[in-house]
Amino acid sequence: MIDLLLDAYQYFLANQSRFWTAATQHLWISSAALAISIAAGLPLGIWTAHEARIGQWTINLFGALRLAPSLAVLFLVQPYLGIGTMPALVALTLLAVPPVLIATYAGIRAVDRGVSEAARGMGMTAGQILWRVELPLALPSIVGGVRTAAVEVIASATLAAFIGGGGLGIFITRGYALFDTRIMLVGAIPVALLALMAELSLGWMQRRLASGLDAAT
Amino acid sequence: MVRSLRFFVAFTTLVGLVLAACSAPAQTTQPTAVPQPAPADATPVRIGSKNFTEAILVAEMYALALEDAGIRVERKFNLGATPVAHTALVNGEIDLYPEYTSTGLLEVLKQAPIADARGILEAVRKGYEEQFQVTWLEPSPFNNTNALAMTRQRAEELGIRTYSDLVAHSGDLKLGGPPEFPEREDTKGLMAAYGFDPKFIEENFVQLDTGALRYEALTKGDIDVVVAFGTDGQINGLGLALLEDDKNYYPIYQIAPVIRQDALAANPQIAETLNRLAPLLTNDVMSGLNWQVDGPEKKEIADVARTFLQQQGFIK
């Protein structure tokens, strides 16, 4: 096992420029997909939380989206978007929107009715209630959704390699094609570390926010 | 809590089963025609294949030929690349699969390339028998060697006919190929033999996992040069320019059944049947059959194999 890790490290040293190019591509594509999913999922989540009738229906629709295998999405959009990072970005964004959306929806719906009624009684406008009451209270849940999305996106961005999108997945597919575990590890270990970092840092943030709320109430 | 957990386990199991059922490749289904009755006590011969059209097509022909000879077979196709199929054979999970002579020599036995077809066959027979107790039956005549191809228009535009012509442009053309291509020993040798720009397999290499994606990228102009194989249906089908390997760098790749010796001993008829089938598969035949599957007709592999063998009068 140690030998294998050393072999993988040797391969990494011999192919550093290739590795950093792939790692940069991987980070770029994951961050872009996550940014787009937050930009889309957050407003959509707020809107669905306030529109009770449409809300449940929208949530179910996006919940179903999560069941679409990313690889199938890649191959479906490929004829229209060609090869490279674009189709991969679309597939990853589709994967990342639902967790953000559902967490936002759930976070806002969970806000105590009494609290928002009291805020309205104090003369706050709907916008003020959203910004000063609902969003702060829903923030831990939203960060939790972003955490889920980030981990899924970082792991699934390996699929970009299948369609010329680059990323760390190229080492995994190459390693598999050559039956060369060390090349596979050069892709797999950094992906696992990135996912772990996202999980831990966002998890820490979520806990901080939640405990801050407990202290405030 | 316990109830919801139980529900969760049941649900995920269900989803898993549904997915497994959906993802089972169609090629593994038994053919609709009734094979000849085989003795009830005979264990079926398990035929494997690698994971691309030609490999599955040839494996299906082997299966049909053996069934026609009254031997029961079990299809275990689409196993992955060489190492996966080879490991399955050596571990006794399959009894035979179609393999290419030079692949056996270079990738499995890790020996140096040999120029003539006869020499390659002798070397792999010797090596496989000693190391794995595996026999190579007679190879088919077609040569599915590595090749580089371009669209005719682009090749004429740049005046490229041979690999040597390509060298001058190798720093600024995009090459599309399978994931392992830049890492392969023969690729590194090719780069050195012709003096290609290293960028050609580094920054300018676009990794595309399936042949369909590679040819689509080529016709769309996303890449300029594609890693192809001599018998790819797309070369004739799409009217591509197959560049000439003017230094004859690439070795000869002929396909043949590799079979475990104990499986052959249990069923000596296999060798006779598959050796009669081998000469039918020439370059033209193979690229034509590949195109029926990969081209616009998108025919089922099993149908293409069966129709061809029936037309040849090889099976009923």
Coordinates of C-alpha atoms in Angstrom, one line a residue:
Chain A
M1 CA 0.0 0.0 0.0
I2 CA 2.8 2.4 1.0
D3 CA 4.7 1.4 -2.2
L4 CA 1.6 2.1 -4.2
L5 CA 1.2 5.6 -2.7
L6 CA 4.9 6.2 -3.4
D7 CA 4.5 5.1 -7.0
A8 CA 1.5 7.4 -7.4
Y9 CA 3.6 10.2 -5.9
Q10 CA 6.4 9.4 -8.4
Y11 CA 3.9 9.6 -11.3
F12 CA 2.6 12.9 -9.9
L13 CA 6.2 14.3 -9.8
A14 CA 6.9 13.2 -13.4
N15 CA 3.6 14.7 -14.7
Q16 CA 3.3 17.8 -12.6
S17 CA 2.3 20.2 -15.3
R18 CA -0.4 17.8 -16.5
F19 CA -1.6 17.4 -13.0
W20 CA -1.9 21.1 -12.2
T21 CA -3.7 21.8 -15.4
A22 CA -6.2 19.0 -14.6
A23 CA -6.6 20.2 -11.0
T24 CA -7.2 23.8 -12.1
Q25 CA -9.8 22.6 -14.6
H26 CA -11.4 20.5 -11.9
L27 CA -11.7 23.3 -9.4
W28 CA -12.8 25.8 -12.0
I29 CA -15.6 23.6 -13.3
S30 CA -16.8 22.7 -9.8
S31 CA -16.8 26.3 -8.5
A32 CA -18.6 27.5 -11.6
A33 CA -21.3 24.8 -11.3
L34 CA -21.7 25.6 -7.6
A35 CA -21.9 29.4 -8.1
I36 CA -24.5 29.0 -10.8
S37 CA -26.5 26.6 -8.7
I38 CA -26.5 29.0 -5.7
A39 CA -27.4 31.9 -8.0
A40 CA -30.4 29.9 -9.3
G41 CA -31.3 27.7 -6.3
L42 CA -31.4 30.5 -3.7
P43 CA -34.0 32.8 -5.3
L44 CA -36.0 29.8 -6.5
G45 CA -36.0 28.4 -3.0
I46 CA -37.2 31.6 -1.4
W47 CA -39.9 32.0 -4.0
T48 CA -41.2 28.4 -3.6
A49 CA -41.1 28.7 0.2
H50 CA -43.5 31.7 -0.1
E51 CA -45.8 30.1 -2.7
A52 CA -47.2 27.2 -0.8
R53 CA -49.2 25.7 -3.6
I54 CA -46.5 25.8 -6.3
G55 CA -43.8 25.1 -3.8
Q56 CA -44.3 21.5 -3.0
W57 CA -44.7 20.8 -6.7
T58 CA -41.5 22.5 -7.7
I59 CA -39.6 20.8 -4.9
N60 CA -40.7 17.4 -6.1
L61 CA -39.8 18.2 -9.7
F62 CA -36.2 19.2 -8.7
G63 CA -36.0 16.3 -6.3
A64 CA -36.7 14.0 -9.3
L65 CA -33.9 15.8 -11.2
R66 CA -31.4 14.5 -8.7
L67 CA -32.2 11.0 -9.8
A68 CA -31.0 11.7 -13.4
P69 CA -27.5 10.0 -13.6
S70 CA -24.9 12.7 -14.4
L71 CA -23.3 10.6 -17.1
A72 CA -26.6 10.2 -18.9
V73 CA -27.1 14.0 -18.7
L74 CA -23.6 14.5 -20.2
F75 CA -24.3 12.3 -23.2
L76 CA -27.7 13.9 -23.6
V77 CA -26.5 17.5 -23.8
Q78 CA -23.3 16.5 -25.8
P79 CA -24.9 16.7 -29.3
Y80 CA -26.1 20.3 -28.6
L81 CA -23.1 21.7 -26.6
G82 CA -20.3 19.7 -28.2
I83 CA -17.4 18.4 -26.2
G84 CA -15.3 20.1 -23.5
T85 CA -16.3 21.9 -20.4
M86 CA -19.6 23.3 -21.4
P87 CA -21.7 20.1 -21.3
A88 CA -20.0 19.0 -18.1
L89 CA -20.8 22.4 -16.6
V90 CA -24.5 21.9 -17.5
A91 CA -24.7 18.4 -16.1
L92 CA -23.0 19.5 -12.8
T93 CA -25.2 22.5 -12.4
L94 CA -28.3 20.3 -12.8
L95 CA -26.9 18.1 -10.1
A96 CA -26.1 21.0 -7.7
V97 CA -29.3 23.1 -8.0
P98 CA -31.7 20.6 -6.2
P99 CA -29.8 20.4 -2.8
V100 CA -29.4 24.2 -2.6
L101 CA -33.1 24.8 -3.6
I102 CA -34.5 22.2 -1.2
A103 CA -32.3 23.4 1.7
T104 CA -33.4 27.0 1.1
Y105 CA -37.1 26.0 0.9
A106 CA -36.9 23.8 4.0
G107 CA -34.9 26.5 6.0
I108 CA -37.4 29.2 5.3
R109 CA -40.4 27.0 5.8
A110 CA -39.0 26.0 9.2
V111 CA -39.0 29.6 10.5
D112 CA -41.5 29.8 13.4
R113 CA -44.7 31.4 12.1
G114 CA -44.9 33.3 15.4
V115 CA -41.6 35.0 14.7
S116 CA -42.6 36.2 11.2
E117 CA -46.0 37.3 12.5
A118 CA -44.4 39.3 15.2
A119 CA -42.1 41.0 12.7
R120 CA -45.1 41.9 10.6
G121 CA -46.8 43.3 13.7
M122 CA -43.8 45.5 14.3
G123 CA -44.4 47.0 10.9
M124 CA -41.7 45.3 8.8
T125 CA -42.2 45.0 5.0
A126 CA -42.1 41.6 3.3
G127 CA -38.6 42.4 2.1
Q128 CA -37.4 43.3 5.6
I129 CA -38.9 40.1 7.0
L130 CA -37.0 38.1 4.4
W131 CA -33.6 39.8 4.9
R132 CA -33.8 40.4 8.7
V133 CA -35.7 37.4 9.9
E134 CA -36.2 34.5 7.5
L135 CA -32.8 34.4 5.7
P136 CA -30.7 34.7 8.9
L137 CA -32.7 31.9 10.5
A138 CA -32.6 29.7 7.4
L139 CA -28.9 30.3 6.8
P140 CA -27.6 27.1 8.6
S141 CA -29.9 25.0 6.5
I142 CA -28.9 26.8 3.3
V143 CA -25.2 26.3 4.0
G144 CA -26.0 22.7 4.6
G145 CA -27.5 22.5 1.1
V146 CA -24.5 24.2 -0.4
R147 CA -22.3 21.6 1.5
T148 CA -24.1 18.7 0.0
A149 CA -24.0 20.3 -3.5
A150 CA -20.3 21.1 -3.2
V151 CA -19.4 17.5 -2.3
E152 CA -21.5 16.0 -5.0
V153 CA -20.1 18.4 -7.7
I154 CA -16.5 17.9 -6.8
A155 CA -16.9 14.1 -6.9
S156 CA -19.0 14.1 -10.1
A157 CA -16.7 16.6 -11.9
T158 CA -14.5 13.5 -12.6
L159 CA -17.1 12.7 -15.3
A160 CA -16.0 15.7 -17.3
A161 CA -13.0 13.6 -18.5
F162 CA -15.4 11.3 -20.5
I163 CA -16.2 14.1 -22.9
G164 CA -13.0 16.0 -23.3
G165 CA -13.8 18.4 -20.4
G166 CA -10.5 17.6 -18.6
G167 CA -10.3 17.7 -14.8
L168 CA -8.8 15.2 -12.4
G169 CA -11.1 12.5 -13.9
I170 CA -8.6 12.1 -16.7
F171 CA -6.2 10.2 -14.4
I172 CA -9.0 8.0 -13.2
T173 CA -10.1 7.0 -16.7
R174 CA -6.5 6.6 -17.8
G175 CA -5.6 4.5 -14.8
Y176 CA -8.6 2.3 -15.5
A177 CA -7.9 2.0 -19.2
L178 CA -4.3 1.0 -18.5
F179 CA -5.1 -1.0 -15.3
D180 CA -2.6 1.2 -13.6
T181 CA -3.6 1.9 -10.0
R182 CA -1.0 4.6 -9.4
I183 CA -2.4 6.8 -12.2
M184 CA -5.9 6.2 -10.9
L185 CA -4.8 7.4 -7.4
V186 CA -3.3 10.5 -8.8
G187 CA -6.8 11.5 -9.8
A188 CA -8.8 9.9 -7.0
I189 CA -6.9 11.0 -3.9
P190 CA -7.0 14.8 -4.7
V191 CA -10.7 14.5 -5.6
A192 CA -11.4 12.8 -2.3
L193 CA -9.3 15.5 -0.4
L194 CA -11.1 18.3 -2.2
A195 CA -14.5 16.8 -1.3
L196 CA -13.5 16.3 2.3
M197 CA -12.2 19.9 2.5
A198 CA -15.5 21.2 1.2
E199 CA -17.4 18.9 3.6
L200 CA -15.4 19.9 6.7
S201 CA -15.2 23.7 6.0
L202 CA -18.8 24.1 5.1
G203 CA -19.9 21.8 7.9
W204 CA -17.9 23.9 10.4
M205 CA -19.6 27.0 9.0
Q206 CA -23.0 25.4 9.3
R207 CA -22.4 24.5 13.0
R208 CA -21.1 28.0 13.7
L209 CA -24.1 29.6 12.3
A210 CA -26.5 27.2 14.1
S211 CA -24.8 27.7 17.5
G212 CA -24.8 31.5 16.9
L213 CA -28.6 31.3 16.4
D214 CA -29.1 29.3 19.5
A215 CA -27.1 31.9 21.5
A216 CA -29.1 34.7 20.0
T217 CA -32.6 33.2 20.8
Chain B
M1 CA -36.5 6.2 13.5
V2 CA -36.1 2.4 13.1
R3 CA -39.1 2.4 10.8
S4 CA -37.8 5.2 8.6
L5 CA -34.4 3.4 8.5
R6 CA -36.1 0.2 7.4
F7 CA -38.0 2.1 4.8
F8 CA -34.8 3.7 3.6
V9 CA -33.0 0.4 3.3
A10 CA -35.9 -1.1 1.4
F11 CA -36.2 1.9 -0.9
T12 CA -32.5 2.1 -1.8
T13 CA -32.4 -1.6 -2.4
L14 CA -35.4 -1.3 -4.7
V15 CA -33.8 1.7 -6.6
G16 CA -30.6 -0.3 -6.9
L17 CA -32.3 -3.2 -8.4
V18 CA -34.2 -1.1 -10.8
L19 CA -31.0 0.6 -11.9
A20 CA -29.2 -2.7 -12.2
A21 CA -32.0 -4.0 -14.4
C22 CA -32.0 -0.9 -16.6
S23 CA -28.2 -0.8 -17.0
A24 CA -27.8 -4.4 -17.9
P25 CA -26.3 -4.2 -21.4
A26 CA -28.6 -5.5 -24.2
Q27 CA -25.8 -7.5 -25.7
T28 CA -25.9 -10.1 -23.0
T29 CA -29.4 -11.3 -23.9
Q30 CA -29.5 -14.7 -25.4
P31 CA -30.3 -14.7 -29.1
T32 CA -33.9 -15.4 -30.0
A33 CA -33.1 -18.3 -32.3
V34 CA -33.0 -21.6 -30.5
P35 CA -29.4 -23.0 -30.3
Q36 CA -28.8 -26.6 -30.9
P37 CA -29.6 -28.8 -27.9
A38 CA -26.4 -29.5 -25.9
P39 CA -25.9 -32.3 -23.5
A40 CA -27.5 -31.3 -20.2
D41 CA -24.4 -32.0 -18.2
A42 CA -22.1 -29.8 -20.3
T43 CA -21.0 -26.6 -18.6
P44 CA -21.3 -23.7 -20.9
V45 CA -18.3 -22.1 -22.5
R46 CA -18.0 -18.5 -21.1
I47 CA -17.0 -16.1 -23.8
G48 CA -15.8 -12.6 -22.8
S49 CA -15.0 -9.5 -24.8
K50 CA -13.4 -6.1 -24.4
N51 CA -15.5 -3.0 -24.4
F52 CA -15.7 -1.7 -28.0
T53 CA -17.8 -2.5 -31.1
E54 CA -15.3 -4.7 -32.9
A55 CA -14.4 -6.8 -29.9
I56 CA -18.0 -7.4 -29.0
L57 CA -18.9 -8.2 -32.7
V58 CA -16.1 -10.8 -33.0
A59 CA -17.0 -12.3 -29.7
E60 CA -20.6 -12.6 -30.8
M61 CA -19.5 -14.4 -33.9
Y62 CA -17.4 -16.8 -31.9
A63 CA -20.5 -17.4 -29.7
L64 CA -22.8 -18.0 -32.7
A65 CA -20.3 -20.3 -34.4
L66 CA -20.0 -22.5 -31.2
E67 CA -23.7 -22.6 -30.7
D68 CA -24.2 -23.7 -34.3
A69 CA -21.7 -26.5 -33.6
G70 CA -23.8 -27.6 -30.6
I71 CA -21.7 -26.1 -27.8
R72 CA -23.5 -24.2 -25.0
V73 CA -22.1 -20.7 -24.5
E74 CA -22.5 -18.0 -21.9
R75 CA -21.9 -14.4 -23.1
K76 CA -19.9 -12.1 -20.7
F77 CA -19.2 -9.3 -23.1
N78 CA -18.1 -5.6 -22.6
L79 CA -15.7 -6.3 -19.8
G80 CA -13.5 -3.3 -20.1
A81 CA -10.0 -2.7 -21.6
T82 CA -7.3 -5.4 -22.1
P83 CA -6.2 -5.8 -18.5
V84 CA -9.8 -6.4 -17.3
A85 CA -10.6 -9.0 -19.9
H86 CA -7.2 -10.7 -19.5
T87 CA -7.5 -10.9 -15.7
A88 CA -10.9 -12.4 -16.1
L89 CA -9.5 -15.1 -18.4
V90 CA -6.5 -15.9 -16.2
N91 CA -8.7 -16.0 -13.1
G92 CA -11.1 -18.5 -14.8
E93 CA -14.1 -16.1 -14.8
I94 CA -14.3 -16.6 -18.6
D95 CA -12.9 -19.3 -20.9
L96 CA -12.0 -17.4 -24.0
Y97 CA -12.2 -13.9 -25.6
P98 CA -11.0 -12.3 -28.8
E99 CA -7.6 -10.5 -28.4
Y100 CA -5.2 -8.8 -30.7
T101 CA -1.8 -10.4 -31.3
S102 CA 0.4 -7.3 -30.8
T103 CA -1.7 -6.2 -27.8
G104 CA -0.9 -9.6 -26.2
L105 CA 2.8 -9.1 -27.1
L106 CA 3.2 -5.4 -25.9
E107 CA 0.6 -4.9 -23.2
V108 CA 0.3 -8.3 -21.6
L109 CA 3.7 -9.9 -22.1
K110 CA 5.4 -6.5 -22.1
Q111 CA 7.8 -7.6 -24.8
A112 CA 9.3 -5.6 -27.6
P113 CA 7.4 -5.1 -30.9
I114 CA 8.0 -7.6 -33.7
A115 CA 7.6 -6.6 -37.3
D116 CA 6.1 -9.7 -39.0
A117 CA 2.7 -11.3 -38.3
R118 CA 4.0 -14.8 -38.0
G119 CA 6.8 -13.8 -35.6
I120 CA 4.3 -12.0 -33.4
L121 CA 2.0 -15.1 -33.3
E122 CA 4.8 -17.4 -32.3
A123 CA 5.9 -15.1 -29.6
V124 CA 2.5 -14.7 -28.0
R125 CA 1.8 -18.4 -28.2
K126 CA 4.9 -19.2 -26.4
G127 CA 4.5 -16.5 -23.8
Y128 CA 0.9 -17.2 -23.0
E129 CA 1.4 -20.9 -22.8
E130 CA 4.3 -20.6 -20.4
Q131 CA 2.8 -17.8 -18.2
F132 CA -0.9 -18.3 -18.3
Q133 CA -1.7 -21.8 -19.7
V134 CA -3.6 -20.0 -22.4
T135 CA -3.7 -20.9 -26.1
W136 CA -3.9 -18.6 -29.1
L137 CA -6.0 -20.1 -31.9
E138 CA -5.7 -19.1 -35.6
P139 CA -5.8 -15.3 -36.1
S140 CA -8.1 -13.6 -38.7
P141 CA -6.4 -11.8 -41.6
F142 CA -7.5 -8.3 -40.8
N143 CA -5.0 -5.8 -39.3
N144 CA -6.6 -3.4 -36.9
T145 CA -3.6 -1.4 -36.2
N146 CA -3.4 2.0 -34.6
A147 CA -3.9 4.8 -37.1
L148 CA -4.3 8.6 -37.2
A149 CA -7.0 10.1 -39.4
M150 CA -8.3 13.5 -40.4
T151 CA -11.2 14.7 -42.4
R152 CA -10.3 14.7 -46.1
Q153 CA -10.9 18.4 -46.3
R154 CA -8.7 19.4 -43.4
A155 CA -5.9 17.0 -44.6
E156 CA -5.9 18.5 -48.1
E157 CA -6.1 22.0 -46.7
L158 CA -2.8 21.4 -44.8
G159 CA -1.3 19.1 -47.4
I160 CA -1.0 16.2 -45.0
R161 CA -0.9 12.7 -46.4
T162 CA 1.6 10.9 -44.1
Y163 CA 2.7 11.0 -40.5
S164 CA 5.9 12.7 -41.6
D165 CA 3.8 15.5 -43.1
L166 CA 2.0 15.8 -39.8
V167 CA 5.1 16.5 -37.8
A168 CA 5.4 20.1 -38.9
H169 CA 1.8 20.8 -37.7
S170 CA 1.9 18.7 -34.6
G171 CA 2.5 21.7 -32.3
D172 CA -0.7 23.4 -33.2
L173 CA -3.2 20.7 -34.2
K174 CA -5.7 19.2 -31.7
L175 CA -5.5 15.4 -31.3
G176 CA -8.5 13.5 -29.9
G177 CA -8.1 10.0 -28.6
P178 CA -8.9 7.4 -25.9
P179 CA -7.7 8.1 -22.3
E180 CA -4.7 5.7 -22.4
F181 CA -3.3 7.0 -25.6
P182 CA -0.7 9.5 -24.2
E183 CA 0.5 6.9 -21.6
R184 CA 1.0 4.0 -24.0
E185 CA 4.6 2.9 -24.6
D186 CA 4.0 2.6 -28.4
T187 CA 2.7 6.2 -28.4
K188 CA 5.8 7.4 -26.8
G189 CA 7.8 5.4 -29.3
L190 CA 5.8 6.9 -32.2
M191 CA 6.5 10.4 -30.9
A192 CA 10.2 9.7 -30.8
A193 CA 10.4 7.9 -34.1
Y194 CA 8.8 10.7 -36.1
G195 CA 9.8 13.6 -33.9
F196 CA 6.3 14.9 -33.1
D197 CA 5.9 18.0 -30.9
P198 CA 5.3 16.8 -27.3
K199 CA 2.3 19.2 -27.1
F200 CA 0.5 16.8 -29.4
I201 CA -0.1 14.4 -26.6
E202 CA 0.0 16.9 -23.7
E203 CA -1.8 20.2 -23.9
N204 CA -3.3 19.7 -27.3
F205 CA -4.6 16.2 -26.5
V206 CA -8.4 15.9 -25.9
Q207 CA -9.4 12.8 -24.0
L208 CA -12.6 11.4 -25.4
D209 CA -13.7 8.0 -24.0
T210 CA -15.7 6.6 -26.9
G211 CA -15.2 6.2 -30.6
A212 CA -18.5 7.8 -31.3
L213 CA -17.5 11.0 -29.4
R214 CA -14.1 11.1 -31.1
Y215 CA -15.5 11.0 -34.6
E216 CA -18.3 13.5 -33.8
A217 CA -15.6 15.9 -32.4
L218 CA -13.6 15.4 -35.6
T219 CA -16.5 16.1 -38.0
K220 CA -17.5 19.1 -35.9
G221 CA -14.0 20.5 -36.0
D222 CA -13.4 20.3 -32.2
I223 CA -10.3 18.3 -33.0
D224 CA -8.1 18.1 -36.1
V225 CA -6.7 14.6 -35.9
V226 CA -8.3 11.5 -34.4
V227 CA -6.7 8.3 -33.0
A228 CA -8.4 5.6 -35.1
F229 CA -8.1 1.9 -35.8
G230 CA -7.5 0.5 -39.2
T231 CA -10.9 -1.3 -39.3
D232 CA -13.0 1.5 -37.9
G233 CA -16.2 1.7 -39.9
Q234 CA -16.1 5.5 -39.8
I235 CA -13.0 5.7 -42.0
N236 CA -14.9 4.5 -45.1
G237 CA -18.3 5.6 -43.7
L238 CA -17.4 9.2 -43.2
G239 CA -14.8 9.3 -46.0
L240 CA -11.9 10.2 -43.7
A241 CA -8.3 10.4 -44.8
L242 CA -6.3 7.7 -43.1
L243 CA -2.8 9.1 -42.8
E244 CA 0.0 6.9 -43.9
D245 CA 2.4 5.5 -41.3
D246 CA 5.3 6.1 -43.7
K247 CA 8.0 4.7 -41.4
N248 CA 5.8 1.6 -40.7
Y249 CA 6.1 2.2 -37.0
Y250 CA 2.9 0.6 -35.8
P251 CA 2.9 -3.2 -35.4
I252 CA 0.3 -5.6 -36.9
Y253 CA -2.8 -6.3 -34.8
Q254 CA -4.7 -9.4 -35.8
I255 CA -7.5 -10.8 -33.8
A256 CA -7.6 -14.3 -32.5
P257 CA -9.4 -16.3 -29.8
V258 CA -7.3 -16.7 -26.6
I259 CA -8.6 -19.7 -24.7
R260 CA -7.7 -21.4 -21.4
Q261 CA -6.1 -24.7 -22.0
D262 CA -8.4 -26.6 -19.6
A263 CA -11.4 -25.2 -21.4
L264 CA -10.0 -26.3 -24.8
A265 CA -9.2 -29.8 -23.4
A266 CA -12.7 -30.2 -22.2
N267 CA -14.1 -29.1 -25.6
P268 CA -11.6 -29.8 -28.4
Q269 CA -14.2 -28.9 -31.0
I270 CA -13.9 -25.2 -30.2
A271 CA -10.5 -24.9 -31.9
E272 CA -11.7 -26.6 -35.1
T273 CA -14.8 -24.3 -35.3
L274 CA -13.2 -21.0 -34.6
N275 CA -10.2 -21.8 -36.9
R276 CA -12.7 -22.3 -39.7
L277 CA -14.3 -18.9 -38.9
A278 CA -11.1 -16.9 -38.7
P279 CA -10.3 -16.5 -42.5
L280 CA -13.8 -14.9 -43.1
L281 CA -12.8 -11.7 -41.3
T282 CA -10.8 -9.4 -43.6
N283 CA -10.2 -5.7 -43.4
D284 CA -13.0 -4.8 -45.7
V285 CA -15.5 -7.2 -44.1
M286 CA -14.6 -5.9 -40.6
S287 CA -14.9 -2.2 -41.3
G288 CA -18.1 -2.8 -43.1
L289 CA -19.6 -4.7 -40.2
N290 CA -18.3 -2.1 -37.7
W291 CA -20.1 0.6 -39.7
Q292 CA -23.4 -1.2 -39.7
V293 CA -23.2 -0.9 -35.9
D294 CA -21.5 2.5 -35.4
G295 CA -22.9 4.2 -38.5
P296 CA -26.3 5.8 -39.1
E297 CA -28.0 2.4 -39.3
K298 CA -27.2 1.7 -35.6
K299 CA -27.9 -2.0 -36.0
E300 CA -27.7 -4.4 -33.0
I301 CA -24.4 -6.2 -32.8
A302 CA -26.1 -9.6 -32.4
D303 CA -28.1 -9.1 -35.6
V304 CA -25.1 -7.9 -37.6
A305 CA -23.1 -10.9 -36.5
R306 CA -25.8 -13.4 -37.2
T307 CA -26.8 -12.0 -40.6
F308 CA -23.1 -12.0 -41.7
L309 CA -22.5 -15.6 -40.7
Q310 CA -25.7 -16.8 -42.3
Q311 CA -24.9 -15.0 -45.6
Q312 CA -21.5 -16.7 -45.5
G313 CA -23.3 -20.0 -45.1
F314 CA -21.3 -20.5 -41.9
I315 CA -24.3 -21.0 -39.6
K316 CA -27.9 -22.0 -40.3

